[in-house]
Amino acid sequence: MKKVEAIIRGNDFDRVKNALKQIGVVPLTAYPVQGRGVQGGVPPYDLLPKMKIEIVVKDEDVEKVIGVIIRNARSGTPGDGKIFVIPVEDAIRIRTGEKGNEALY
Ligand SMILES: Nc1ncnc2c1ncn2[C@@H]1O[C@H](COP(=O)(O)OP(=O)(O)OP(=O)(O)O)[C@@H](O)[C@H]1O
Ligand SMILES: [Mg+2]
C-alpha cells in the first residue's frame, strides 16, 4: 500500500475528486493547506492556499491514481502542485477489522 499525497490548486479539487471516483477510488482525506514551491510564493504572499488530498491506495493502483490527478490538475503553469508517494505499513477498517488492501476501498 502507498499513500498518495497530492497538493493541488483549490480550483481543481472538484474535478480531481470526481475523476478519482470514476475510477473507483472513492475514499480520501482532503484539507486546505498553505504552502510554497520553488518560486517561494507570489509577492507579497509567502505562502499560497492549496488543497491537499491524501489517499491510501493499493500498490497496483498507484500509477493510475497519479495519472488521474495529473490529467485533472495540470495547467502547465507554475503552482500546479506536487504529488508524493509514501509507503504504508497497514490499514485497518475499524468496523470490521479487515486489514491491508481489503480495508481500503
Ligand atoms: N518539496 C516540497 N515539500 C513539501 N511541500 C511541497 C514541496 N514542493 C511543493 N510543495 C507544496 O506543493 C505546493 C505546490 O507546489 P508547486 O506546484 O508550486 O511546486 P514547484 O516545485 O514550485 O513546481 P512549479 O515550478 O510547477 O510551480 C506548494 O505550495 C507546497 O504546499
Ligand atoms: Mg511553484
Tab-separated table of C-alpha atoms and ligand atoms in Angstrom:
chain	number	residue	atom	x	y	z
A	1	MET	CA	0.000	0.000	0.000
A	2	LYS	CA	1.052	3.548	-0.706
A	3	LYS	CA	-0.205	6.898	0.465
A	4	VAL	CA	-0.558	9.318	-2.412
A	5	GLU	CA	-0.373	12.896	-1.153
A	6	ALA	CA	-1.301	15.494	-3.726
A	7	ILE	CA	-1.114	19.241	-3.161
A	8	ILE	CA	-3.165	20.909	-5.865
A	9	ARG	CA	-4.966	24.136	-6.678
A	10	GLY	CA	-8.301	24.509	-4.897
A	11	ASN	CA	-9.961	25.209	-8.252
A	12	ASP	CA	-9.002	21.741	-9.484
A	13	PHE	CA	-10.165	19.879	-6.416
A	14	ASP	CA	-13.716	19.020	-7.534
A	15	ARG	CA	-12.537	17.768	-10.905
A	16	VAL	CA	-9.811	15.594	-9.350
A	17	LYS	CA	-12.212	14.255	-6.721
A	18	ASN	CA	-14.847	13.329	-9.319
A	19	ALA	CA	-12.293	11.711	-11.620
A	20	LEU	CA	-10.960	9.569	-8.758
A	21	LYS	CA	-14.491	8.418	-8.006
A	22	GLN	CA	-14.953	7.447	-11.650
A	23	ILE	CA	-12.004	5.034	-11.465
A	24	GLY	CA	-13.382	3.521	-8.251
A	25	VAL	CA	-11.137	5.299	-5.780
A	26	VAL	CA	-13.788	6.830	-3.550
A	27	PRO	CA	-12.312	7.244	-0.048
A	28	LEU	CA	-9.969	10.136	0.514
A	29	THR	CA	-8.964	12.761	3.029
A	30	ALA	CA	-8.724	16.378	1.918
A	31	TYR	CA	-7.992	19.629	3.641
A	32	PRO	CA	-6.916	23.159	2.852
A	33	VAL	CA	-3.232	23.926	3.345
A	34	GLN	CA	-0.828	26.766	2.804
A	35	GLY	CA	2.482	26.255	1.107
A	36	ARG	CA	5.148	27.393	-1.280
A	37	GLY	CA	7.021	25.719	-4.081
A	38	VAL	CA	10.344	26.609	-5.635
A	39	GLN	CA	9.180	30.094	-6.649
A	40	GLY	CA	8.581	30.870	-2.968
A	41	GLY	CA	5.052	32.230	-3.229
A	42	VAL	CA	3.857	35.299	-5.066
A	43	PRO	CA	4.825	38.667	-3.531
A	44	PRO	CA	3.612	39.839	-1.108
A	45	TYR	CA	2.386	36.345	-0.203
A	46	ASP	CA	4.998	33.933	1.097
A	47	LEU	CA	2.547	31.041	1.357
A	48	LEU	CA	-0.320	30.355	-1.040
A	49	PRO	CA	-3.528	28.420	-0.337
A	50	LYS	CA	-3.741	24.919	-1.858
A	51	MET	CA	-5.783	21.787	-1.284
A	52	LYS	CA	-4.134	18.626	-0.051
A	53	ILE	CA	-5.550	15.210	-0.851
A	54	GLU	CA	-4.400	12.036	0.874
A	55	ILE	CA	-5.363	8.653	-0.498
A	56	VAL	CA	-4.051	5.277	0.620
A	57	VAL	CA	-4.125	3.042	-2.447
A	58	LYS	CA	-3.234	-0.499	-3.470
A	59	ASP	CA	0.251	-0.762	-4.955
A	60	GLU	CA	-1.298	-1.767	-8.289
A	61	ASP	CA	-3.371	1.430	-8.425
A	62	VAL	CA	-0.620	3.953	-7.714
A	63	GLU	CA	0.198	4.859	-11.313
A	64	LYS	CA	-3.465	5.049	-12.301
A	65	VAL	CA	-4.253	7.407	-9.417
A	66	ILE	CA	-1.243	9.601	-10.169
A	67	GLY	CA	-2.314	9.780	-13.824
A	68	VAL	CA	-5.841	10.855	-12.914
A	69	ILE	CA	-4.558	13.574	-10.598
A	70	ILE	CA	-2.133	14.904	-13.198
A	71	ARG	CA	-4.683	14.899	-16.025
A	72	ASN	CA	-7.122	16.877	-13.908
A	73	ALA	CA	-4.752	19.285	-12.168
A	74	ARG	CA	-2.158	20.216	-14.803
A	75	SER	CA	-2.405	23.619	-16.441
A	76	GLY	CA	1.255	23.711	-17.392
A	77	THR	CA	1.925	26.813	-15.350
A	78	PRO	CA	3.920	27.128	-12.089
A	79	GLY	CA	1.948	26.189	-8.996
A	80	ASP	CA	0.044	23.233	-10.494
A	81	GLY	CA	1.107	21.247	-7.458
A	82	LYS	CA	3.037	18.179	-6.398
A	83	ILE	CA	2.485	14.530	-5.627
A	84	PHE	CA	4.320	12.483	-3.022
A	85	VAL	CA	4.123	8.683	-2.733
A	86	ILE	CA	4.771	7.198	0.700
A	87	PRO	CA	4.886	3.539	1.771
A	88	VAL	CA	2.116	2.490	4.150
A	89	GLU	CA	2.606	-0.363	6.601
A	90	ASP	CA	-1.006	-1.359	7.158
A	91	ALA	CA	-4.629	-0.239	7.147
A	92	ILE	CA	-7.453	-1.438	9.354
A	93	ARG	CA	-11.173	-0.865	8.826
A	94	ILE	CA	-12.365	-0.273	12.377
A	95	ARG	CA	-15.919	-1.551	11.767
A	96	THR	CA	-14.899	-5.000	10.501
A	97	GLY	CA	-11.274	-5.496	11.431
A	98	GLU	CA	-10.350	-6.030	7.754
A	99	LYS	CA	-6.690	-5.316	7.118
A	100	GLY	CA	-4.437	-4.335	4.244
A	101	ASN	CA	-5.897	-3.919	0.740
A	102	GLU	CA	-9.262	-5.252	1.968
A	103	ALA	CA	-9.589	-2.257	4.264
A	104	LEU	CA	-9.011	0.363	1.566
A	105	TYR	CA	-11.874	0.575	-0.963
B	1	LIG	N1	9.325	19.809	-1.600
B	1	LIG	C1	8.124	20.089	-1.101
B	1	LIG	N2	7.819	19.708	0.153
B	1	LIG	C2	6.606	19.967	0.679
B	1	LIG	N3	5.634	20.580	0.026
B	1	LIG	C3	5.890	20.984	-1.225
B	1	LIG	C4	7.141	20.762	-1.854
B	1	LIG	N4	7.072	21.259	-3.110
B	1	LIG	C5	5.847	21.761	-3.244
B	1	LIG	N5	5.135	21.599	-2.114
B	1	LIG	C6	3.763	22.000	-1.885
B	1	LIG	O1	3.099	21.978	-3.140
B	1	LIG	C7	2.516	23.233	-3.408
B	1	LIG	C8	2.584	23.490	-4.885
B	1	LIG	O2	3.920	23.451	-5.279
B	1	LIG	P1	4.322	23.929	-6.734
B	1	LIG	O3	3.373	23.360	-7.719
B	1	LIG	O4	4.495	25.411	-6.737
B	1	LIG	O5	5.731	23.190	-6.852
B	1	LIG	P2	7.016	23.655	-7.644
B	1	LIG	O6	8.090	22.672	-7.345
B	1	LIG	O7	7.273	25.099	-7.356
B	1	LIG	O8	6.583	23.444	-9.180
B	1	LIG	P3	6.235	24.587	-10.286
B	1	LIG	O9	7.568	25.057	-10.783
B	1	LIG	O10	5.428	23.882	-11.312
B	1	LIG	O11	5.471	25.675	-9.579
B	1	LIG	C9	3.287	24.201	-2.542
B	1	LIG	O12	2.505	25.338	-2.232
B	1	LIG	C10	3.582	23.382	-1.316
B	1	LIG	O13	2.441	23.360	-0.475
B	2	MG	MG	5.878	26.587	-7.787
